[in-house]
Amino acid sequence: MKGILGFLRHKLPPQENEVGGESVFFTTAFADHGITADQTIPWEARAVEVGARRLNSEKSEPKLRELWSRDPHMKRLDAAAMDQLIHFFDFATVPPNRELMRQDEYGSFMLVLLSGTMAVDRDQNWGERVRLSEARPGEILGEMSLLDSGKRFSHCITLTECEVAILGAEALDEMMTVRAPLAASLIALLARKMSLRLRAVGARLTDRR
């Protein structure tokens, strides 16, 4: 990942690289909560486990741009912001029936679903696994754990072959260092979307009782 981040630095304008001090807020947040490195699941490890295949960003970037341009919250990122943001994402395709996130694990990445369908399930205290939703292209998954360093809220499983965009903790820290206003805007939008989704999930679970 450090090699990737170094490559990204070279893609940014020189004046943006000369920011004093690097952010380690997200990469050290799990340790701040007493979570050791071997307890966290980065995308690089999960990608190997599920047989993910890296995609050419030139083919995947337009999908992310188009999907977020139609999202009521993420469309607040204008074209210039998206031009900057896109460099911090990795892109991959994943076969069907692969668990990209597991409930109660500590994961240091989030996903944006670009194509395909994913199941979002949650194990309940009474032993039942509940289907919370089926994620469609444009939906963001796993941002809560990335932002608060907490456990995953649900299982996320590919139902079809899926193309995903990945943002990890190190890339988000890099963004905070070289594009601080962009990082602040992204985090604010993610927090707003996350709050609305949790309210909807809470209402759905209450109705099932």
mmCIF file of C-alpha atoms in Angstrom:
data_model
loop_
_atom_site.group_PDB
_atom_site.id
_atom_site.type_symbol
_atom_site.label_atom_id
_atom_site.label_comp_id
_atom_site.label_asym_id
_atom_site.label_seq_id
_atom_site.Cartn_x
_atom_site.Cartn_y
_atom_site.Cartn_z
ATOM 1 C CA MET A 1 0.000 0.000 0.000
ATOM 2 C CA LYS A 2 2.846 2.402 0.733
ATOM 3 C CA GLY A 3 4.021 1.888 -2.822
ATOM 4 C CA ILE A 4 0.574 2.773 -4.108
ATOM 5 C CA LEU A 5 0.434 5.879 -1.942
ATOM 6 C CA GLY A 6 3.847 6.918 -3.157
ATOM 7 C CA PHE A 7 2.608 6.577 -6.716
ATOM 8 C CA LEU A 8 -0.413 8.723 -5.868
ATOM 9 C CA ARG A 9 1.811 11.440 -4.454
ATOM 10 C CA HIS A 10 3.559 11.674 -7.812
ATOM 11 C CA LYS A 11 0.202 12.084 -9.558
ATOM 12 C CA LEU A 12 -0.709 15.102 -7.430
ATOM 13 C CA PRO A 13 0.458 18.654 -8.177
ATOM 14 C CA PRO A 14 3.839 19.338 -6.497
ATOM 15 C CA GLN A 15 2.505 22.090 -4.257
ATOM 16 C CA GLU A 16 -0.035 19.666 -2.799
ATOM 17 C CA ASN A 17 2.707 17.240 -1.773
ATOM 18 C CA GLU A 18 4.506 19.735 0.423
ATOM 19 C CA VAL A 19 2.091 19.608 3.340
ATOM 20 C CA GLY A 20 3.867 19.270 6.658
ATOM 21 C CA GLY A 21 3.201 16.108 8.627
ATOM 22 C CA GLU A 22 1.299 13.042 7.501
ATOM 23 C CA SER A 23 -2.074 12.066 8.908
ATOM 24 C CA VAL A 24 -2.225 8.724 10.730
ATOM 25 C CA PHE A 25 -5.644 9.305 12.253
ATOM 26 C CA PHE A 26 -7.415 6.385 10.587
ATOM 27 C CA THR A 27 -4.479 3.975 10.386
ATOM 28 C CA THR A 28 -3.834 4.229 14.136
ATOM 29 C CA ALA A 29 -7.435 4.520 15.322
ATOM 30 C CA PHE A 30 -7.868 0.778 15.868
ATOM 31 C CA ALA A 31 -4.737 0.678 18.021
ATOM 32 C CA ASP A 32 -6.100 3.598 20.046
ATOM 33 C CA HIS A 33 -9.034 1.334 20.932
ATOM 34 C CA GLY A 34 -6.761 -1.551 21.903
ATOM 35 C CA ILE A 35 -7.212 -3.412 18.620
ATOM 36 C CA THR A 36 -3.975 -4.953 17.371
ATOM 37 C CA ALA A 37 -2.903 -5.033 13.737
ATOM 38 C CA ASP A 38 -3.572 -8.759 13.413
ATOM 39 C CA GLN A 39 -7.177 -8.193 14.510
ATOM 40 C CA THR A 40 -7.960 -5.759 11.706
ATOM 41 C CA ILE A 41 -8.842 -6.781 8.174
ATOM 42 C CA PRO A 42 -7.424 -4.525 5.440
ATOM 43 C CA TRP A 43 -8.676 -4.783 1.883
ATOM 44 C CA GLU A 44 -5.412 -6.364 0.728
ATOM 45 C CA ALA A 45 -6.034 -9.397 2.967
ATOM 46 C CA ARG A 46 -9.723 -9.718 2.129
ATOM 47 C CA ALA A 47 -9.029 -9.360 -1.592
ATOM 48 C CA VAL A 48 -6.751 -12.409 -1.521
ATOM 49 C CA GLU A 49 -9.273 -14.385 0.543
ATOM 50 C CA VAL A 50 -12.202 -13.769 -1.814
ATOM 51 C CA GLY A 51 -10.270 -13.984 -5.064
ATOM 52 C CA ALA A 52 -10.754 -10.343 -6.044
ATOM 53 C CA ARG A 53 -9.196 -9.228 -9.302
ATOM 54 C CA ARG A 54 -7.774 -5.735 -9.647
ATOM 55 C CA LEU A 55 -9.433 -3.595 -12.326
ATOM 56 C CA ASN A 56 -8.067 -0.887 -14.566
ATOM 57 C CA SER A 57 -9.130 2.378 -12.993
ATOM 58 C CA GLU A 58 -9.707 3.997 -16.394
ATOM 59 C CA LYS A 59 -12.685 1.678 -16.963
ATOM 60 C CA SER A 60 -14.046 1.847 -13.404
ATOM 61 C CA GLU A 61 -13.659 5.544 -12.618
ATOM 62 C CA PRO A 62 -16.482 6.648 -14.979
ATOM 63 C CA LYS A 63 -18.879 4.287 -13.181
ATOM 64 C CA LEU A 64 -18.103 5.816 -9.804
ATOM 65 C CA ARG A 65 -18.467 9.327 -11.199
ATOM 66 C CA GLU A 66 -21.810 8.517 -12.819
ATOM 67 C CA LEU A 67 -23.263 6.764 -9.769
ATOM 68 C CA TRP A 68 -22.258 9.513 -7.361
ATOM 69 C CA SER A 69 -23.516 12.205 -9.720
ATOM 70 C CA ARG A 70 -27.006 10.726 -9.202
ATOM 71 C CA ASP A 71 -26.681 10.267 -5.437
ATOM 72 C CA PRO A 72 -28.538 13.005 -3.511
ATOM 73 C CA HIS A 73 -25.642 13.391 -1.069
ATOM 74 C CA MET A 74 -22.476 12.435 -2.948
ATOM 75 C CA LYS A 75 -23.357 14.653 -5.924
ATOM 76 C CA ARG A 76 -22.303 17.560 -3.721
ATOM 77 C CA LEU A 77 -18.759 16.599 -4.734
ATOM 78 C CA ASP A 78 -18.299 18.550 -7.951
ATOM 79 C CA ALA A 79 -16.275 17.450 -10.964
ATOM 80 C CA ALA A 80 -13.068 19.006 -9.637
ATOM 81 C CA ALA A 81 -13.466 17.233 -6.299
ATOM 82 C CA MET A 82 -14.124 13.924 -8.058
ATOM 83 C CA ASP A 83 -11.008 14.423 -10.169
ATOM 84 C CA GLN A 84 -9.008 14.587 -6.951
ATOM 85 C CA LEU A 85 -10.941 11.923 -5.061
ATOM 86 C CA ILE A 86 -10.732 9.219 -7.676
ATOM 87 C CA HIS A 87 -6.967 8.773 -7.241
ATOM 88 C CA PHE A 88 -7.396 7.500 -3.677
ATOM 89 C CA PHE A 89 -9.589 4.547 -4.660
ATOM 90 C CA ASP A 90 -8.633 1.062 -5.794
ATOM 91 C CA PHE A 91 -10.943 -0.930 -8.072
ATOM 92 C CA ALA A 92 -11.649 -4.659 -8.182
ATOM 93 C CA THR A 93 -14.101 -7.275 -9.368
ATOM 94 C CA VAL A 94 -15.260 -10.055 -7.017
ATOM 95 C CA PRO A 95 -16.942 -13.391 -7.885
ATOM 96 C CA PRO A 96 -20.439 -14.194 -6.550
ATOM 97 C CA ASN A 97 -21.027 -15.751 -3.112
ATOM 98 C CA ARG A 98 -17.985 -14.136 -1.493
ATOM 99 C CA GLU A 99 -18.170 -12.473 1.916
ATOM 100 C CA LEU A 100 -16.417 -9.132 1.641
ATOM 101 C CA MET A 101 -17.272 -8.021 5.181
ATOM 102 C CA ARG A 102 -18.184 -10.012 8.274
ATOM 103 C CA GLN A 103 -20.268 -8.856 11.186
ATOM 104 C CA ASP A 104 -18.239 -7.978 14.295
ATOM 105 C CA GLU A 105 -14.845 -8.009 12.583
ATOM 106 C CA TYR A 106 -12.631 -4.928 12.493
ATOM 107 C CA GLY A 107 -12.242 -3.778 8.917
ATOM 108 C CA SER A 108 -10.146 -0.830 7.765
ATOM 109 C CA PHE A 109 -11.761 -0.213 4.396
ATOM 110 C CA MET A 110 -15.064 0.757 2.807
ATOM 111 C CA LEU A 111 -16.545 -0.205 -0.544
ATOM 112 C CA VAL A 112 -18.649 1.493 -3.180
ATOM 113 C CA LEU A 113 -20.628 -1.012 -5.223
ATOM 114 C CA LEU A 114 -20.207 -0.157 -8.915
ATOM 115 C CA SER A 115 -22.011 -3.108 -10.489
ATOM 116 C CA GLY A 116 -23.792 -6.265 -9.349
ATOM 117 C CA THR A 117 -25.776 -6.990 -6.191
ATOM 118 C CA MET A 118 -24.687 -7.650 -2.614
ATOM 119 C CA ALA A 119 -26.618 -9.000 0.366
ATOM 120 C CA VAL A 120 -26.418 -7.087 3.637
ATOM 121 C CA ASP A 121 -27.261 -9.513 6.473
ATOM 122 C CA ARG A 122 -27.139 -9.269 10.257
ATOM 123 C CA ASP A 123 -27.073 -12.029 12.874
ATOM 124 C CA GLN A 124 -29.588 -11.303 15.625
ATOM 125 C CA ASN A 125 -29.290 -12.126 19.324
ATOM 126 C CA TRP A 126 -32.074 -14.705 19.008
ATOM 127 C CA GLY A 127 -30.055 -16.663 16.448
ATOM 128 C CA GLU A 128 -31.724 -15.593 13.218
ATOM 129 C CA ARG A 129 -29.832 -14.044 10.327
ATOM 130 C CA VAL A 130 -31.872 -11.172 8.906
ATOM 131 C CA ARG A 131 -31.544 -9.789 5.397
ATOM 132 C CA LEU A 132 -31.337 -6.048 5.990
ATOM 133 C CA SER A 133 -31.122 -5.127 2.329
ATOM 134 C CA GLU A 134 -29.667 -5.950 -1.049
ATOM 135 C CA ALA A 135 -27.127 -3.322 -2.043
ATOM 136 C CA ARG A 136 -27.313 -1.924 -5.550
ATOM 137 C CA PRO A 137 -24.758 0.029 -7.605
ATOM 138 C CA GLY A 138 -23.850 3.329 -5.993
ATOM 139 C CA GLU A 139 -24.315 2.151 -2.407
ATOM 140 C CA ILE A 140 -21.512 2.550 0.124
ATOM 141 C CA LEU A 141 -20.676 -0.308 2.487
ATOM 142 C CA GLY A 142 -18.384 -0.471 5.511
ATOM 143 C CA GLU A 143 -17.887 3.254 6.015
ATOM 144 C CA MET A 144 -18.986 3.077 9.654
ATOM 145 C CA SER A 145 -16.051 0.879 10.691
ATOM 146 C CA LEU A 146 -13.643 2.978 8.650
ATOM 147 C CA LEU A 147 -14.771 6.158 10.383
ATOM 148 C CA ASP A 148 -15.201 4.981 13.992
ATOM 149 C CA SER A 149 -12.821 1.969 14.145
ATOM 150 C CA GLY A 150 -15.665 -0.160 15.496
ATOM 151 C CA LYS A 151 -16.876 -3.622 14.579
ATOM 152 C CA ARG A 152 -18.634 -4.312 11.319
ATOM 153 C CA PHE A 153 -22.401 -3.972 11.703
ATOM 154 C CA SER A 154 -23.321 -6.652 9.171
ATOM 155 C CA HIS A 155 -22.221 -9.303 6.705
ATOM 156 C CA CYS A 156 -21.809 -8.147 3.098
ATOM 157 C CA ILE A 157 -21.913 -10.959 0.546
ATOM 158 C CA THR A 158 -21.783 -10.780 -3.239
ATOM 159 C CA LEU A 159 -24.885 -12.290 -4.844
ATOM 160 C CA THR A 160 -23.527 -11.761 -8.348
ATOM 161 C CA GLU A 161 -20.148 -10.834 -9.737
ATOM 162 C CA CYS A 162 -19.540 -7.360 -8.360
ATOM 163 C CA GLU A 163 -17.292 -4.504 -9.294
ATOM 164 C CA VAL A 164 -16.261 -2.379 -6.334
ATOM 165 C CA ALA A 165 -14.286 0.758 -5.532
ATOM 166 C CA ILE A 166 -12.238 0.512 -2.337
ATOM 167 C CA LEU A 167 -11.079 3.241 0.037
ATOM 168 C CA GLY A 168 -8.805 2.109 2.848
ATOM 169 C CA ALA A 169 -7.633 3.771 6.042
ATOM 170 C CA GLU A 170 -4.164 4.558 4.679
ATOM 171 C CA ALA A 171 -5.594 6.142 1.546
ATOM 172 C CA LEU A 172 -7.990 8.227 3.647
ATOM 173 C CA ASP A 173 -5.096 9.390 5.803
ATOM 174 C CA GLU A 174 -3.200 10.282 2.647
ATOM 175 C CA MET A 175 -6.187 12.314 1.515
ATOM 176 C CA MET A 176 -6.274 14.136 4.849
ATOM 177 C CA THR A 177 -2.616 15.048 4.379
ATOM 178 C CA VAL A 178 -2.635 16.259 0.792
ATOM 179 C CA ARG A 179 -6.317 17.152 0.230
ATOM 180 C CA ALA A 180 -7.633 18.089 3.664
ATOM 181 C CA PRO A 181 -10.734 20.035 2.478
ATOM 182 C CA LEU A 182 -11.687 17.145 0.194
ATOM 183 C CA ALA A 183 -11.272 14.624 3.031
ATOM 184 C CA ALA A 184 -13.413 16.778 5.325
ATOM 185 C CA SER A 185 -16.178 16.998 2.709
ATOM 186 C CA LEU A 186 -16.107 13.257 2.055
ATOM 187 C CA ILE A 187 -16.214 12.359 5.758
ATOM 188 C CA ALA A 188 -19.130 14.729 6.353
ATOM 189 C CA LEU A 189 -21.113 13.240 3.468
ATOM 190 C CA LEU A 190 -20.376 9.683 4.586
ATOM 191 C CA ALA A 191 -21.466 10.484 8.133
ATOM 192 C CA ARG A 192 -24.749 11.935 6.868
ATOM 193 C CA LYS A 193 -25.500 8.923 4.670
ATOM 194 C CA MET A 194 -24.536 6.544 7.466
ATOM 195 C CA SER A 195 -26.849 8.245 9.942
ATOM 196 C CA LEU A 196 -29.818 8.051 7.598
ATOM 197 C CA ARG A 197 -29.161 4.399 6.796
ATOM 198 C CA LEU A 198 -28.853 3.404 10.458
ATOM 199 C CA ARG A 199 -32.141 5.101 11.221
ATOM 200 C CA ALA A 200 -33.792 3.112 8.432
ATOM 201 C CA VAL A 201 -32.220 -0.157 9.591
ATOM 202 C CA GLY A 202 -33.239 0.492 13.192
ATOM 203 C CA ALA A 203 -36.824 1.060 12.118
ATOM 204 C CA ARG A 204 -36.806 -2.141 10.050
ATOM 205 C CA LEU A 205 -35.449 -4.255 12.885
ATOM 206 C CA THR A 206 -37.984 -2.782 15.313
ATOM 207 C CA ASP A 207 -40.798 -3.765 12.935
ATOM 208 C CA ARG A 208 -39.564 -7.388 12.903
ATOM 209 C CA ARG A 209 -39.830 -7.835 16.664
#
